[in-house]
Tab-separated table of C-alpha atoms in Angstrom:
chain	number	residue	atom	x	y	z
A	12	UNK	CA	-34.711	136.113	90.497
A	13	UNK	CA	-33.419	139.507	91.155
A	14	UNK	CA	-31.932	140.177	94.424
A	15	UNK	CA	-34.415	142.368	96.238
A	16	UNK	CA	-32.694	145.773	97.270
A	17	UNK	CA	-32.577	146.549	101.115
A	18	UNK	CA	-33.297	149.411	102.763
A	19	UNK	CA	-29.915	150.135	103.094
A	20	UNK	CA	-28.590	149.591	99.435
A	21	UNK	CA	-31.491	152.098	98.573
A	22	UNK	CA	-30.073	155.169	101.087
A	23	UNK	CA	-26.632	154.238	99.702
A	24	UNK	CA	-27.589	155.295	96.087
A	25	UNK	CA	-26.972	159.292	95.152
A	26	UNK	CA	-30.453	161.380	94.707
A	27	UNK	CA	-30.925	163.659	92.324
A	28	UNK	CA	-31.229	167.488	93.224
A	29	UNK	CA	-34.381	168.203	94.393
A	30	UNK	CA	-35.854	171.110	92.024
A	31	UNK	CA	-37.046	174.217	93.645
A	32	UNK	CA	-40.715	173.489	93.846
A	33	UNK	CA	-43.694	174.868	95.815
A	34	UNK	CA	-44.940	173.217	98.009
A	35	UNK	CA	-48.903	172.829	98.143
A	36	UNK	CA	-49.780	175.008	100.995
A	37	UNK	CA	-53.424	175.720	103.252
A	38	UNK	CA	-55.646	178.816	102.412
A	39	UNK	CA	-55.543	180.470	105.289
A	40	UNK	CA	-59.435	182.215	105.898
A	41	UNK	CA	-59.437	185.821	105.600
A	42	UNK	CA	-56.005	186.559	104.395
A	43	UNK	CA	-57.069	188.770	102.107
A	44	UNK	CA	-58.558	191.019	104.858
A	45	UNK	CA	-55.998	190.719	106.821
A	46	UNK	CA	-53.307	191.727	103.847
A	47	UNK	CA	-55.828	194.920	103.510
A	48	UNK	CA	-54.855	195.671	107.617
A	49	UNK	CA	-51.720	195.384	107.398
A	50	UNK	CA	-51.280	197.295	104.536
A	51	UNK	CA	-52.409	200.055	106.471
A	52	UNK	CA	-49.686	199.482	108.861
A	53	UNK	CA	-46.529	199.780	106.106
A	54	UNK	CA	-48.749	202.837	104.965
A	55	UNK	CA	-47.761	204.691	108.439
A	56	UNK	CA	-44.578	203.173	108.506
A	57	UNK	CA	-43.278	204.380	104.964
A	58	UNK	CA	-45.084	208.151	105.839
A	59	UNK	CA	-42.418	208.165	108.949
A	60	UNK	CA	-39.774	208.913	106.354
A	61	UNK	CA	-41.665	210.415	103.233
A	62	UNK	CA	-43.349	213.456	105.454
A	63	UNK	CA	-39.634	214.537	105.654
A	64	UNK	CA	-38.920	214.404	102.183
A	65	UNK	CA	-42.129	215.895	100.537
A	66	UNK	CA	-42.168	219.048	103.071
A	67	UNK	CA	-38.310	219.277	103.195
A	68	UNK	CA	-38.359	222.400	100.414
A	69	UNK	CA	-40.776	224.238	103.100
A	70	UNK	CA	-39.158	223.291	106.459
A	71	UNK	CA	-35.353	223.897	105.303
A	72	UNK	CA	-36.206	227.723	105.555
A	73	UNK	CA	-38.068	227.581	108.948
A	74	UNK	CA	-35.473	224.952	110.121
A	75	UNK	CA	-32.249	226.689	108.248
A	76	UNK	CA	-31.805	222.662	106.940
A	77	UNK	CA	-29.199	222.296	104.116
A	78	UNK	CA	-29.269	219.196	101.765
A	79	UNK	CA	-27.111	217.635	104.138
A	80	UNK	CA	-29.473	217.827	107.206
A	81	UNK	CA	-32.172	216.167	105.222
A	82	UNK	CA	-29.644	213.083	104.942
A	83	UNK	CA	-28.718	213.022	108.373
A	84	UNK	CA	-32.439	213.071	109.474
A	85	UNK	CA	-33.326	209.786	107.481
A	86	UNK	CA	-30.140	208.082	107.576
A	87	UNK	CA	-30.505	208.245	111.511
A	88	UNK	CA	-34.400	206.921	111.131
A	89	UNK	CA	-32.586	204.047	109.633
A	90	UNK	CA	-30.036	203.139	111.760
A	91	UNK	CA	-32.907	203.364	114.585
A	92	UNK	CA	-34.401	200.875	112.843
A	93	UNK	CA	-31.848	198.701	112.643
A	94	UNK	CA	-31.070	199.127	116.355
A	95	UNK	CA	-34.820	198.447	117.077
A	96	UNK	CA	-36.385	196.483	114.391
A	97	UNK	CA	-34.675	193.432	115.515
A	98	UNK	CA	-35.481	194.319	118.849
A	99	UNK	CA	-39.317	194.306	118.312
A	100	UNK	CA	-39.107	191.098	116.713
A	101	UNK	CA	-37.999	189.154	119.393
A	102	UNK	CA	-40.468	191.106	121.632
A	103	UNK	CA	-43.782	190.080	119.065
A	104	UNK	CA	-41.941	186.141	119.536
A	105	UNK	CA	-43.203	186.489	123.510
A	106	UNK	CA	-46.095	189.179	123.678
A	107	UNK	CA	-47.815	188.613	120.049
A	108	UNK	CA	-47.034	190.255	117.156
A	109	UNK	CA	-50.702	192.423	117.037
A	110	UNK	CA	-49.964	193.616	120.468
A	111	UNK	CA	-46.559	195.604	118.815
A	112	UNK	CA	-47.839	196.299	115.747
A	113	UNK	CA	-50.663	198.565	117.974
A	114	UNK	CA	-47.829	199.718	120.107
A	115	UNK	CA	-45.985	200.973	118.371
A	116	UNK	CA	-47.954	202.457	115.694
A	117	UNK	CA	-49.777	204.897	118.441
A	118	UNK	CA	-45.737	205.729	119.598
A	119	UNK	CA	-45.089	207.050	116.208
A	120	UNK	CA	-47.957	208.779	115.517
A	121	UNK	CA	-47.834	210.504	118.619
A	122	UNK	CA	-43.598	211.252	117.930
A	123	UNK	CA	-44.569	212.475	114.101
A	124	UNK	CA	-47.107	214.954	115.174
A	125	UNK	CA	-44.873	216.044	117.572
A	126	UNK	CA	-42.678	217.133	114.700
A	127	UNK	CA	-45.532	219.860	114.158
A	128	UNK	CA	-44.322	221.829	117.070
A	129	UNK	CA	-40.600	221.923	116.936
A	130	UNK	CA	-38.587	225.108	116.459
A	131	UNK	CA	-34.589	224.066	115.870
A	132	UNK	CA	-33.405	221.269	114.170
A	133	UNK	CA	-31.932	219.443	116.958
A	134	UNK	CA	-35.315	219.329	118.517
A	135	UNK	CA	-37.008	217.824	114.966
A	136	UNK	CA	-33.762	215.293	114.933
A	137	UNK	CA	-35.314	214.282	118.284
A	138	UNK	CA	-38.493	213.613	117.857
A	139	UNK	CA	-37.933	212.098	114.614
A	140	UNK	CA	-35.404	209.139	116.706
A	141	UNK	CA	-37.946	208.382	118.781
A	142	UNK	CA	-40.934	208.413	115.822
A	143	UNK	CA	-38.553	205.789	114.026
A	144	UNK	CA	-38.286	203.602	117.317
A	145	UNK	CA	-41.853	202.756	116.330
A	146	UNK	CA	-41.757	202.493	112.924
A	147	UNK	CA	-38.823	200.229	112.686
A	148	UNK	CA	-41.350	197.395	113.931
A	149	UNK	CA	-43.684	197.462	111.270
A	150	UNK	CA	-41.977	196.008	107.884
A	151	UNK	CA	-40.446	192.966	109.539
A	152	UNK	CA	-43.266	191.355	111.691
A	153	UNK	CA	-45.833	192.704	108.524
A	154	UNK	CA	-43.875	190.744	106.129
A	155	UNK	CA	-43.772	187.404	108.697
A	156	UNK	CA	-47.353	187.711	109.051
A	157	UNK	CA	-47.702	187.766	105.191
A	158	UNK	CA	-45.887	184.672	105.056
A	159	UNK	CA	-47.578	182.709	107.429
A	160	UNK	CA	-50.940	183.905	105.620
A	161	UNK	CA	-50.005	183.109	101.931
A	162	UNK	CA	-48.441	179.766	100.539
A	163	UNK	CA	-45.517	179.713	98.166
A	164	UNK	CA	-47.304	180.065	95.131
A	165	UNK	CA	-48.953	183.360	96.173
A	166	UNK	CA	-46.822	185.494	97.992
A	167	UNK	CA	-45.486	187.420	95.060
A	168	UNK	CA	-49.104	188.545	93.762
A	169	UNK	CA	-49.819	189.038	98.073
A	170	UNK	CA	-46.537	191.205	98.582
A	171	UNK	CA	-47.551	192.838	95.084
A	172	UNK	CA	-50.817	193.799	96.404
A	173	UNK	CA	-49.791	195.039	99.371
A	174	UNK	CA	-47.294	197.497	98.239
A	175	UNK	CA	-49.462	198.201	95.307
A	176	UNK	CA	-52.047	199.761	97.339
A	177	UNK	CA	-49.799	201.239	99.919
A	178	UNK	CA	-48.400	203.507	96.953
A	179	UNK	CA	-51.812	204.038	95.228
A	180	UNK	CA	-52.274	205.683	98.820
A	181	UNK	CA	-49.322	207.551	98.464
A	182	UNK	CA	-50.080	208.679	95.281
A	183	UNK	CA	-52.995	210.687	96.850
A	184	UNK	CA	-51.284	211.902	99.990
A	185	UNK	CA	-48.253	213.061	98.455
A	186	UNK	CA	-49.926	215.733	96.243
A	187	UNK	CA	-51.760	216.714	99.070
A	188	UNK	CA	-48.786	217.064	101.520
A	189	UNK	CA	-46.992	219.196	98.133
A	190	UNK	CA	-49.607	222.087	98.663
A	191	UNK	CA	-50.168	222.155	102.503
A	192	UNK	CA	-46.138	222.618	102.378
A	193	UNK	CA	-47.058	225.590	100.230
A	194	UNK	CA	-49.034	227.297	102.539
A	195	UNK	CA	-46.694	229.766	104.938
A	196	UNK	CA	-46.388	226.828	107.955
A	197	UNK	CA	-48.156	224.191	106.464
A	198	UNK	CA	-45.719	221.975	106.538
A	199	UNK	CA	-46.559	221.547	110.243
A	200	UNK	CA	-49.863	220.588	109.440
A	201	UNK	CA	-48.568	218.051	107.562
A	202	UNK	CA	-46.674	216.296	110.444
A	203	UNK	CA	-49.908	216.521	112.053
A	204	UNK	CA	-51.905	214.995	109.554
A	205	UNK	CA	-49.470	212.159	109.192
A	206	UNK	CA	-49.646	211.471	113.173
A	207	UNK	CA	-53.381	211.039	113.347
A	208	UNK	CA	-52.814	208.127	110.223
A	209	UNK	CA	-50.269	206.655	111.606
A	210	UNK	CA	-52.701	206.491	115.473
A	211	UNK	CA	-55.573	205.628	112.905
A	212	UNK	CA	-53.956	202.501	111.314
A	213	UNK	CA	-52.614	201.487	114.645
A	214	UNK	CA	-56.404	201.540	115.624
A	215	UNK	CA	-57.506	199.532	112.787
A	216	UNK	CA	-55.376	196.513	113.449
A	217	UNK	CA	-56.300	196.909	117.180
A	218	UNK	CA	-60.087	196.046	115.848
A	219	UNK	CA	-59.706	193.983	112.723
A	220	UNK	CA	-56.554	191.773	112.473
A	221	UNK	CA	-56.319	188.500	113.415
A	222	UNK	CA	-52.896	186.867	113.541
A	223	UNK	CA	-53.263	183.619	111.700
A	224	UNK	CA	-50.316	182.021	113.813
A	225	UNK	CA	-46.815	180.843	112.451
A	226	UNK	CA	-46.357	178.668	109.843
A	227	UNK	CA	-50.416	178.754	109.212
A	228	UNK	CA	-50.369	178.995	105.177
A	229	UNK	CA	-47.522	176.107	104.925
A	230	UNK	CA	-48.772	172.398	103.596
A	231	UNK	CA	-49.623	170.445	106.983
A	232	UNK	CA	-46.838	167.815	106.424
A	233	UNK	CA	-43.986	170.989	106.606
A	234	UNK	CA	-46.409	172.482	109.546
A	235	UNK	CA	-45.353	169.776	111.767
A	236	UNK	CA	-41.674	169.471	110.609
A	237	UNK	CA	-41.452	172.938	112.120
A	238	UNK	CA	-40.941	174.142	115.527
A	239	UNK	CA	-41.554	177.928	116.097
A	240	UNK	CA	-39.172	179.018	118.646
A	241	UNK	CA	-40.062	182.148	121.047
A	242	UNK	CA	-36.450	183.276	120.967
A	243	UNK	CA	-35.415	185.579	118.152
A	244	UNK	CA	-31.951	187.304	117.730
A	245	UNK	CA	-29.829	184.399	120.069
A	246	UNK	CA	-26.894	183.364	117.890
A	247	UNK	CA	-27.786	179.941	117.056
A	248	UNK	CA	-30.474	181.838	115.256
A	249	UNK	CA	-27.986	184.294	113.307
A	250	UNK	CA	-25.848	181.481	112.582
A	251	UNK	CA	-28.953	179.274	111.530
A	252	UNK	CA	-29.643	182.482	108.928
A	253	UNK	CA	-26.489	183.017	107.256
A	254	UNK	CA	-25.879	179.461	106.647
A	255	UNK	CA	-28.705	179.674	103.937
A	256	UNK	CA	-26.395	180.772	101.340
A	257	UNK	CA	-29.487	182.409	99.514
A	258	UNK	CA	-30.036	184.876	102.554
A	259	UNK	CA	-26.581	186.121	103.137
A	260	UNK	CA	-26.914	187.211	98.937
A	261	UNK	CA	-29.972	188.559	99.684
A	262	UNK	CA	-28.456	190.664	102.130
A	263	UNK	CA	-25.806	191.935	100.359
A	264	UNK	CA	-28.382	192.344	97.254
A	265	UNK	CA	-30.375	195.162	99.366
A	266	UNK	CA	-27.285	197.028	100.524
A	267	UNK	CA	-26.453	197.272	96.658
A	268	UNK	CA	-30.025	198.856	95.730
A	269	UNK	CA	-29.204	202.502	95.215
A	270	UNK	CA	-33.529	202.963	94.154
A	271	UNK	CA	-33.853	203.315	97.955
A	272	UNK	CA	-32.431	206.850	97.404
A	273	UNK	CA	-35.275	207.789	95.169
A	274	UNK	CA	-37.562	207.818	98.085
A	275	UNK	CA	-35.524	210.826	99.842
A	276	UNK	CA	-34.564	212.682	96.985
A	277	UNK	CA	-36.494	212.535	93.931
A	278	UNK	CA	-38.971	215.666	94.932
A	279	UNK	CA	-35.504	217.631	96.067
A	280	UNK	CA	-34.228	216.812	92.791
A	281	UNK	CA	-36.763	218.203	90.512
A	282	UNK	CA	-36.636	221.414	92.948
A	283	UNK	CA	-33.209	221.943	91.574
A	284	UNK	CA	-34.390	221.507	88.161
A	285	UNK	CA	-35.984	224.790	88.713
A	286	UNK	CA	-39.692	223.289	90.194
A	287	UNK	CA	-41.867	224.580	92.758
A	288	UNK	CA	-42.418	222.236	95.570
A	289	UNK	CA	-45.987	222.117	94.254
A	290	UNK	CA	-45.359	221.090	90.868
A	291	UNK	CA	-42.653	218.847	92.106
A	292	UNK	CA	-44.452	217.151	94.778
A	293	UNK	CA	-46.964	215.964	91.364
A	294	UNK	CA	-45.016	213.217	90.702
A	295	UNK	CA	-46.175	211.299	93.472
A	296	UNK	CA	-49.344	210.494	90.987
A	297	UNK	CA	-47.602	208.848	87.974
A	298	UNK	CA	-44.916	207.200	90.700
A	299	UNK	CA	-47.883	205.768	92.957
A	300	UNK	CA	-49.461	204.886	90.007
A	301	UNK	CA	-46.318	203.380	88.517
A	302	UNK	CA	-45.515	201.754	91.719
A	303	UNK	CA	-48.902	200.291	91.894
A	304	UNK	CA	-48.946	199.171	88.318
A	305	UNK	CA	-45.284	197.046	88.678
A	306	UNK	CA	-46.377	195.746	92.549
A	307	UNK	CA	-49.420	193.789	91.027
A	308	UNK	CA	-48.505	193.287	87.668
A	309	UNK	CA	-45.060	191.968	89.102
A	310	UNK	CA	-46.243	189.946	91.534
A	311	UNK	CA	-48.669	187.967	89.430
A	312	UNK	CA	-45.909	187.616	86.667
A	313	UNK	CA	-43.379	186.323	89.408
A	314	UNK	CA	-45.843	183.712	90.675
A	315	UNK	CA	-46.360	182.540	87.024
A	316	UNK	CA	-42.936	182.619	85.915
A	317	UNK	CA	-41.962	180.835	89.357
A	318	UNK	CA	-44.249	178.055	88.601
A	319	UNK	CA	-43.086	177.485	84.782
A	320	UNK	CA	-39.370	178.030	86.180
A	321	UNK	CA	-39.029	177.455	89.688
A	322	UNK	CA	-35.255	176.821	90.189
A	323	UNK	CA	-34.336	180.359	87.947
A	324	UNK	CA	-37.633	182.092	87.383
A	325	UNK	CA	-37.291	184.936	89.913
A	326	UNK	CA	-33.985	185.632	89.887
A	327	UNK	CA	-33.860	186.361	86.045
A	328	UNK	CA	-36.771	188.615	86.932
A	329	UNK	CA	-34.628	189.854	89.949
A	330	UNK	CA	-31.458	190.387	87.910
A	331	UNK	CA	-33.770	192.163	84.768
A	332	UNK	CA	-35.462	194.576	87.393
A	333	UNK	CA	-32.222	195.967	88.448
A	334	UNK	CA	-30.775	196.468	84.652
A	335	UNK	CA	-34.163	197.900	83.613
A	336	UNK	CA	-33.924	200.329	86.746
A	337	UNK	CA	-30.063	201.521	85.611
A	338	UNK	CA	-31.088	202.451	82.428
A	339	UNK	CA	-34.424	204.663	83.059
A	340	UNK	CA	-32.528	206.433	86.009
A	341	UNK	CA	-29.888	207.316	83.257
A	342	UNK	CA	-32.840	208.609	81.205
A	343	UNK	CA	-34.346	210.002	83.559
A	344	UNK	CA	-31.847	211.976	85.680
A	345	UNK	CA	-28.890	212.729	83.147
A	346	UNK	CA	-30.769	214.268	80.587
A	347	UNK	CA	-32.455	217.693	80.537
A	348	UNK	CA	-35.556	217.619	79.752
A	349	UNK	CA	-38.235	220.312	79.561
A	350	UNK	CA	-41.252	220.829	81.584
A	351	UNK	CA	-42.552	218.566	84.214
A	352	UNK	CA	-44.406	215.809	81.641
A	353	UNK	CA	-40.535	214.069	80.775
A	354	UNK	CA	-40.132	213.438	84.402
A	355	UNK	CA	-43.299	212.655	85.885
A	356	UNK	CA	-43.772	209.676	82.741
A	357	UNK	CA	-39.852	208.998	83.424
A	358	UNK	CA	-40.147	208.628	87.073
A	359	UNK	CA	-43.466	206.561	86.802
A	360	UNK	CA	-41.968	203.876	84.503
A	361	UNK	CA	-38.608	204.116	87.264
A	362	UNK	CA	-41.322	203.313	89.913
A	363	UNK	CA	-43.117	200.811	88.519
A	364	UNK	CA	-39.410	198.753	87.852
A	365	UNK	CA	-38.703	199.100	91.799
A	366	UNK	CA	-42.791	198.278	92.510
A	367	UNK	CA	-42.516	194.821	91.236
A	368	UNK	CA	-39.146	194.055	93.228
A	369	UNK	CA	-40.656	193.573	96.596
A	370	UNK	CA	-43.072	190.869	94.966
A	371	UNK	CA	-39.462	189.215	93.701
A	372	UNK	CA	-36.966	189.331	96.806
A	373	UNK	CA	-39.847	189.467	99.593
A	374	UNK	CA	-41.009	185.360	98.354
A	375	UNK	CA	-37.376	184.524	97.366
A	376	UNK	CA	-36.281	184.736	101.170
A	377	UNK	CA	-40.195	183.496	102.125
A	378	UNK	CA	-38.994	180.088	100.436
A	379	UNK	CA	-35.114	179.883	101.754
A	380	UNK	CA	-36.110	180.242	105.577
A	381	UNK	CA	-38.404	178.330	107.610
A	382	UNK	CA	-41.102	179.639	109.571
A	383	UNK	CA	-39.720	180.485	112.964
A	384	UNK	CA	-37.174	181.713	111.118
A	385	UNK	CA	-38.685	184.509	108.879
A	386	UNK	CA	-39.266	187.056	111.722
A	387	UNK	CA	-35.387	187.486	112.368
A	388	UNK	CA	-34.839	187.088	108.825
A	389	UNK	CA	-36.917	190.033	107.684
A	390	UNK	CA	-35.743	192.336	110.509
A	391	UNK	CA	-31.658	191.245	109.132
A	392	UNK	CA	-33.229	191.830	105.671
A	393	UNK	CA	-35.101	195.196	106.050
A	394	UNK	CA	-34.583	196.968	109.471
A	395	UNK	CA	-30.863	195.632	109.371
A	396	UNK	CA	-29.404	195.689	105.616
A	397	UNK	CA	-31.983	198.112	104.028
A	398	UNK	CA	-32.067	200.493	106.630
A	399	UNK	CA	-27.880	200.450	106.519
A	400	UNK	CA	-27.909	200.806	102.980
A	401	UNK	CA	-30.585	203.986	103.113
A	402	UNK	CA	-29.061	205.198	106.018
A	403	UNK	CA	-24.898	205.319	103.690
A	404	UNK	CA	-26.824	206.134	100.970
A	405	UNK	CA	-28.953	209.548	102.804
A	406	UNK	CA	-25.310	210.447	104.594
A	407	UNK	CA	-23.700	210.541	101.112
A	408	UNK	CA	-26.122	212.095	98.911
A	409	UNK	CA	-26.649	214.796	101.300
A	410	UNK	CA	-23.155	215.889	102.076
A	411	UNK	CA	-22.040	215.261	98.235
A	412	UNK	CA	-25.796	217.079	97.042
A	413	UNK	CA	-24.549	220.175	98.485
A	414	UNK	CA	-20.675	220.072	96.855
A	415	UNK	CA	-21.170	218.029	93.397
A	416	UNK	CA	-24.941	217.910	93.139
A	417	UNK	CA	-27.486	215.936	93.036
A	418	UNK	CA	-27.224	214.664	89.845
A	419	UNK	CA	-24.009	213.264	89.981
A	420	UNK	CA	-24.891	211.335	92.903
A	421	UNK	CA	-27.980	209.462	91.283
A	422	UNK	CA	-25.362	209.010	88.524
A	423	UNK	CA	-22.708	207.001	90.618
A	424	UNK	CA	-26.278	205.202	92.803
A	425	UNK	CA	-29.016	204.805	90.911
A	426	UNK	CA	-27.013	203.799	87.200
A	427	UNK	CA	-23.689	202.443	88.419
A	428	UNK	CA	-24.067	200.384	91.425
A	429	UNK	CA	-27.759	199.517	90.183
A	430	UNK	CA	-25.679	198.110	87.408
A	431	UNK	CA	-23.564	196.164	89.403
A	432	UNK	CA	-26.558	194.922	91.500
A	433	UNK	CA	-27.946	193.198	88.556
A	434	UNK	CA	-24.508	191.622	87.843
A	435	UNK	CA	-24.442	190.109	91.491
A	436	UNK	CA	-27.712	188.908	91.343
A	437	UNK	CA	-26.414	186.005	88.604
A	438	UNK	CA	-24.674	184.363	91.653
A	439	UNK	CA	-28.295	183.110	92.959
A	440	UNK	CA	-28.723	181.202	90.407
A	441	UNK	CA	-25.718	178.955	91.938
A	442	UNK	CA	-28.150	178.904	95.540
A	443	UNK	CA	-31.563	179.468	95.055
A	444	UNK	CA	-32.846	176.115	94.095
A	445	UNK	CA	-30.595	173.780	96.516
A	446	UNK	CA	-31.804	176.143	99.374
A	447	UNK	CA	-35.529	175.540	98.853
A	448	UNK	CA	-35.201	171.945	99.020
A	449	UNK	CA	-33.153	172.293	102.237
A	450	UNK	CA	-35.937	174.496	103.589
A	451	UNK	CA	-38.501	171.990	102.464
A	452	UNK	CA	-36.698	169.373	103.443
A	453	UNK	CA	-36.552	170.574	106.908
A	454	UNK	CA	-32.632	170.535	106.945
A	455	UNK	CA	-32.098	174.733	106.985
């Protein structure tokens, strides 16, 4: 007879690599509402910097602002946010993450309409640090929640959604915002428009979200491998972070993704093509639609092409996004073309590209890092690394705007180094798949 094999013969013997598989996770009631909320939240929190931007052409006269101003303005909202993003984190870990997210969306409501009233640009540089304070909490605890109310095989049509609708929101505001700027101090009004949202949304969550409670959407036999912590930014739990080799690429991935400049400068661009602020401020229609259009379409597409190929699936889509970007920037910012139709269908297609990336890297770091781990990990990924990366990216388009121009910036940021963001992006396919299993596993 065969020798029967002991227990420890069997633990002697190599495994194979465990493939980078979903796991079957728990529908979590009501997510979909809930998504819908906090939407509504991200809404406020992107208007903190885009009020800026779409009444910029108005307030530089009032304000005496140069191109150069306008950079300093958002690239110190960023590094705000970095300061405090991680900060509110590890504050939602002990008070509850509803209780910030309704904090701190009635502080920056209150700090944006208070950019209404000022009268130097010192005083708007103000009031715009402190409005930032508040928004830097929403993105990171939003996208936690997300993950705790979606399982791995939806998150990428969830974070799709989400960001769909935010811009399809956008894509009505932004117009709107264009031609109150026109009016002779409208573009106060606008800072007090974008307040009372901002108090509104806070409002909303106050009365209609329910937070479904960490690690809620995960399968139950991962639930109880897990141990949500209350502490947040302690060392072990930076060192726990960066030794998911997956997450430090990430990282490095966002401070390579020039798009992020788009968001400050695109309207100021097509101002020096000889645009009224008005006409301009139009392509927030065929860029919210665009952005829209790739957020949902991309997210559903990543999900599928996850589940057919779950060890390389989303990073090809990852590394294609950032190629495709390169060359409809070149297109779309290197050559002349005339009238406003070129750039508005241009600038839509360049929107939808970035649209569908959140649905990509959002669930790629979702499936790395455990749950009591995703909270610190989104405030490293977005109020940290993002924010950084805007912030460089603001300081140096505005003081090289005003010397070389605009146009040779987006050249060297939104073709080149998107260019060699797509190249890095190959090295996850070395990482991605043995990190989910670790995560799975229970062994990050």
């Amino acid at each position: 007879m065969p020798e029967k094999s002991s227990p420890t013969h069997l633990s002697s013997l190599p495994r194979p690599a465990a493939p980078a598989v979903a796991a079957t996770g728990r529908r979590v009631p009501g997510r979909r509402w809930q998504l819908s909320v906090l939407s509504a939240t991200v809404l406020t929190d992107n208007s903190e910097s885009s009020v800026v931007s779409t009444l910029f052409a108005a307030m530089r006269q009032t304000l005496g602002m140069t191109l150069g101003h306008l950079g300093v303005l958002q690239a110190m909202s960023r590094v705000v946010g970095a300061v405090f993003g991680p900060l509110w984190v590890a504050v939602a870990r002990r008070t509850g993450r509803k209780a910030v997210l309704v904090a701190t969306g009635l502080w920056m409501g209150l700090f944006i309409a208070a950019g209404g009233l000022t009268r130097e640009f010192w005083q708007l540089l103000v009031v715009y640090a402190l409005a930032a304070v508040g928004a830097a909490a929403g993105q990171p605890i939003v996208h936690d929640v997300v993950a705790d109310l979606f399982d791995e095989g939806t998150r990428g049509r969830a974070i799709g959604t989400m960001y769909g609708g935010i811009t399809l929101a956008g894509a009505v505001i932004g117009p709107v915002m264009g031609r109150i700027a026109e009016v002779p101090g409208g573009w106060r009004t606008g800072f007090f428009v974008t307040g009372a949202l901002c108090v509104l949304a806070a409002l909303l969550v106050l009365c209609c979200f329910r937070d479904p409670g960490s690690g809620a959407s995960e399968s139950a036999a991962r639930a109880q491998g897990t141990a949500p912590q209350a502490g947040a930014f302690s060392r072990v739990t930076l060192r726990r972070l960066f030794r998911i080799p997956t997450f430090g690429l990430m990282v490095v991935q966002r401070l390579l993704s020039g798009h992020l400049l788009m968001a400050t400068f695109g309207i100021v661009f097509l101002t020096e093509r000889g645009f009224s602020t008005g006409t301009a401020a139009l392509i927030a229609v065929p860029t919210g639609a665009g952005y829209l259009l790739g957020s949902v379409v991309g997210g559903v597409v990543t999900d599928r092409v996850h589940r057919a190929s779950p060890d390389h699936g989303r990073i090809w889509i990852l590394q294609g996004l950032q190629l495709l970007y390169a060359v409809l920037a070149f297109l779309g910012t290197q050559l002349d073309w005339d009238g406003i139709g070129a750039y508005l269908l241009l600038f839509g297609v360049m929107a939808a590209v970035q649209g569908a990336n959140p649905g990509v890297n959002r669930p790629v770091v979702m499936a790395v890092t455990p749950p009591e781990l995703r909270g610190p990990a989104f405030a490293v990924l977005i109020s940290v690394a993002e924010a950084l990366a805007y912030a460089l990216f603001n300081l140096g388009a505005g003081a090289l705007g005003d010397t070389i121009g605009l146009q040779q910036v987006f050249l060297w940021v939104l073709v080149v180094l998107m260019l060699v963001n797509a190249a890095f992006c190959g090295v996850l396919h070395r990482t991605y798949a043995q990190d989910v299993a670790r995560a799975l596993e229970g062994r990050v």
